[in-house]
Coordinates of C-alpha atoms in Angstrom, one line a residue:
M20 CA -8.7 -39.6 -77.0
G21 CA -11.8 -40.8 -78.9
A22 CA -13.0 -44.3 -79.8
A23 CA -9.7 -45.5 -81.3
G24 CA -7.4 -43.7 -78.8
L25 CA -4.8 -41.0 -79.2
R26 CA -2.4 -41.5 -82.1
V27 CA 1.1 -41.6 -80.7
G28 CA 3.2 -42.9 -83.6
T29 CA 3.7 -45.5 -86.3
V30 CA 5.8 -48.7 -85.8
E31 CA 9.2 -48.3 -87.5
A32 CA 10.9 -51.4 -86.3
V33 CA 9.8 -54.8 -84.9
G34 CA 12.0 -57.1 -82.9
V35 CA 11.6 -60.4 -81.1
N36 CA 10.9 -58.7 -77.8
G37 CA 9.1 -55.5 -78.8
F38 CA 8.7 -52.7 -81.3
G39 CA 10.1 -49.2 -81.9
F40 CA 8.8 -45.8 -83.1
T41 CA 9.2 -42.1 -82.7
A42 CA 6.7 -40.8 -80.2
A43 CA 4.3 -38.1 -81.3
K44 CA 2.9 -37.8 -77.7
R45 CA 4.0 -38.4 -74.2
L46 CA 3.8 -42.0 -72.8
H47 CA 4.5 -43.4 -69.4
L48 CA 5.0 -46.8 -67.9
G49 CA 1.6 -48.2 -67.1
D50 CA -0.1 -46.6 -70.1
R51 CA -2.1 -48.8 -72.4
V52 CA -1.4 -48.8 -76.2
R53 CA -3.0 -50.6 -79.2
I54 CA -1.2 -51.2 -82.4
Q55 CA -3.6 -51.0 -85.4
P56 CA -2.4 -52.8 -88.5
Q57 CA -2.5 -51.0 -91.9
S58 CA -5.2 -53.6 -92.9
G59 CA -7.6 -52.1 -90.5
D60 CA -7.9 -55.3 -88.5
V61 CA -7.9 -55.2 -84.7
G62 CA -4.4 -55.1 -83.4
P63 CA -2.9 -56.1 -80.1
A64 CA -3.3 -54.0 -77.0
I65 CA -0.6 -53.9 -74.3
T66 CA 0.2 -52.2 -71.0
I67 CA 3.7 -50.6 -71.1
T68 CA 5.7 -52.4 -68.5
R69 CA 9.2 -51.7 -69.9
M70 CA 10.5 -49.3 -72.5
F71 CA 13.7 -47.8 -73.7
V72 CA 14.2 -44.2 -74.9
N73 CA 17.2 -43.7 -77.1
N74 CA 18.4 -47.2 -75.9
V75 CA 18.2 -46.2 -72.2
N76 CA 15.7 -47.8 -69.8
A77 CA 13.0 -45.2 -69.1
K78 CA 9.7 -44.5 -67.3
R79 CA 8.4 -42.0 -69.8
V80 CA 8.9 -40.8 -73.4
L81 CA 8.4 -37.3 -74.7
P82 CA 7.3 -36.2 -78.1
G83 CA 10.0 -36.6 -80.7
E84 CA 12.0 -39.2 -78.8
R85 CA 12.7 -42.7 -80.2
V86 CA 11.1 -45.4 -78.0
F87 CA 11.3 -49.2 -77.9
I88 CA 8.4 -50.8 -76.0
C89 CA 9.0 -54.4 -74.8
C90 CA 6.2 -56.9 -75.4
D91 CA 5.7 -60.5 -76.3
K92 CA 2.9 -60.0 -78.8
D93 CA 3.1 -60.0 -82.6
V94 CA 3.2 -56.3 -83.6
P95 CA 2.4 -55.4 -87.3
T96 CA 5.1 -53.5 -89.1
Q97 CA 3.9 -49.9 -90.0
G98 CA 1.1 -50.4 -87.5
V99 CA -0.4 -47.2 -86.0
V100 CA 0.2 -46.9 -82.3
F101 CA -2.8 -45.5 -80.3
K102 CA -2.7 -44.6 -76.6
I103 CA -5.9 -46.1 -75.2
G104 CA -5.4 -45.7 -71.4
E105 CA -3.2 -43.9 -69.0
S106 CA -1.4 -44.9 -65.8
F107 CA -2.4 -43.0 -62.7
P108 CA -0.3 -43.0 -59.6
D109 CA -2.0 -44.0 -56.4
Y110 CA -2.4 -40.8 -54.4
S111 CA -4.8 -42.2 -51.8
G112 CA -2.2 -42.1 -49.0
R113 CA -1.3 -38.5 -49.8
L114 CA -5.0 -37.5 -50.0
A115 CA -5.7 -39.2 -46.6
A116 CA -2.9 -37.3 -45.0
L117 CA -4.2 -33.9 -46.1
P118 CA -5.8 -31.8 -43.3
P119 CA -9.6 -31.8 -43.4
R120 CA -11.2 -29.1 -45.5
R121 CA -12.4 -26.1 -43.5
A122 CA -15.8 -24.7 -44.1
G123 CA -15.6 -21.2 -45.7
L124 CA -17.5 -18.5 -44.0
D125 CA -18.6 -15.7 -46.4
L126 CA -18.2 -12.4 -44.7
D127 CA -19.7 -9.0 -45.3
V128 CA -17.4 -6.4 -43.5
S129 CA -18.3 -2.7 -43.2
V130 CA -16.1 -0.1 -41.7
T131 CA -16.8 3.5 -40.6
A132 CA -14.7 5.9 -38.5
E133 CA -16.6 4.6 -35.4
E134 CA -17.6 1.0 -36.1
F135 CA -16.2 -2.3 -37.4
R136 CA -19.0 -4.7 -38.4
V137 CA -18.8 -8.3 -39.7
A138 CA -21.9 -10.2 -40.9
V139 CA -21.6 -13.9 -41.8
K140 CA -23.7 -14.5 -44.9
N141 CA -23.7 -18.3 -45.0
A142 CA -24.2 -19.3 -41.4
V143 CA -26.5 -18.2 -38.6
L144 CA -24.4 -16.0 -36.4
P145 CA -25.1 -12.7 -34.7
E146 CA -23.3 -9.7 -36.3
F147 CA -19.9 -9.0 -34.8
V148 CA -19.8 -5.2 -34.0
R149 CA -17.0 -3.3 -32.3
Q150 CA -16.6 0.4 -31.7
V151 CA -13.5 1.9 -33.1
N152 CA -12.0 5.3 -33.3
L153 CA -10.3 5.6 -36.7
R154 CA -8.5 8.7 -38.0
P155 CA -8.0 9.8 -41.6
A156 CA -5.0 8.1 -43.2
K157 CA -2.1 10.2 -44.2
T158 CA -0.6 7.2 -46.0
S159 CA -1.6 3.5 -46.4
P160 CA -5.3 3.7 -45.8
L161 CA -7.2 0.5 -44.7
S162 CA -8.2 -1.4 -47.8
P163 CA -10.7 -4.2 -48.5
E164 CA -7.7 -6.4 -49.6
R165 CA -5.9 -5.9 -46.3
I166 CA -9.0 -6.8 -44.3
A167 CA -9.6 -9.9 -46.5
E168 CA -5.9 -10.9 -46.1
E169 CA -6.0 -10.5 -42.3
F170 CA -9.3 -12.3 -41.9
S171 CA -8.1 -15.3 -44.0
A172 CA -6.0 -16.3 -41.0
S173 CA -8.8 -17.8 -39.0
G174 CA -6.8 -19.9 -36.6
S175 CA -9.5 -22.5 -36.7
G176 CA -9.2 -26.1 -37.9
K177 CA -12.9 -26.1 -38.8
F178 CA -13.6 -22.7 -40.3
G179 CA -11.8 -20.5 -42.8
L180 CA -12.6 -17.4 -44.9
G181 CA -14.8 -18.0 -47.9
H182 CA -15.8 -14.9 -49.8
C183 CA -15.1 -11.5 -48.2
N184 CA -17.0 -8.4 -49.3
C185 CA -15.6 -5.2 -47.6
R186 CA -17.0 -1.7 -47.6
I187 CA -15.1 1.2 -46.1
D188 CA -16.8 4.6 -46.0
G189 CA -13.6 6.6 -46.0
A190 CA -9.8 6.5 -46.1
Y191 CA -8.9 5.5 -42.6
F192 CA -5.7 4.4 -40.8
M193 CA -6.0 1.3 -38.7
P194 CA -3.0 0.0 -36.9
A195 CA -2.1 -3.6 -37.8
A196 CA -2.3 -4.7 -34.2
E197 CA -5.9 -3.4 -33.9
L198 CA -7.0 -5.2 -37.1
K199 CA -5.3 -8.4 -35.9
A200 CA -7.1 -8.1 -32.5
L201 CA -10.5 -7.7 -34.2
R202 CA -9.8 -10.7 -36.5
R203 CA -8.8 -12.9 -33.5
E204 CA -11.8 -11.8 -31.5
F205 CA -14.2 -12.4 -34.5
W206 CA -12.9 -16.0 -35.2
A207 CA -12.9 -16.9 -31.5
E208 CA -16.6 -15.8 -31.2
A209 CA -17.5 -17.6 -34.5
A210 CA -15.8 -20.9 -33.2
K211 CA -17.7 -20.7 -29.9
K212 CA -21.1 -20.1 -31.5
L213 CA -20.9 -22.5 -34.5

């Protein structure tokens, strides 16, 4: 916006109860505008409480639409209209209703044919190590993306997955149920120990 505001149009018509112009930028009810006279003097500033777009009562105006803003101030003909403030809806109720943010645990996962190991990088937890017996994959080998996707379902209200770095030393097949069981066991242990 800058010191003078954002230019949104030039007054084309002045009436007893307001002024009209073609909007160059979007405006909403509650926005503040200032009308700068051609003389350079300070013009009136108003909060938009009522406006009409193409002669219909409206809450917003889009660029290129003709708007009439109701006000009780003297508005200079050919004055330049500047947007000097925006309306912001009150989202405090919605924000308060959001679930609390879960702390993200950064994981370093390494997989071999015999071992599945998870180290937490940003919390003090012992390494999670489980013996596995993985066979070479004929199709759909275990991938870092699949591990990260599975471990993102923490089931915890306090903790979730942060960054997940995965290393797999071969192309192995791991049944979905086995990966899910490892994920559940890891998050259950993490929740107990943190």
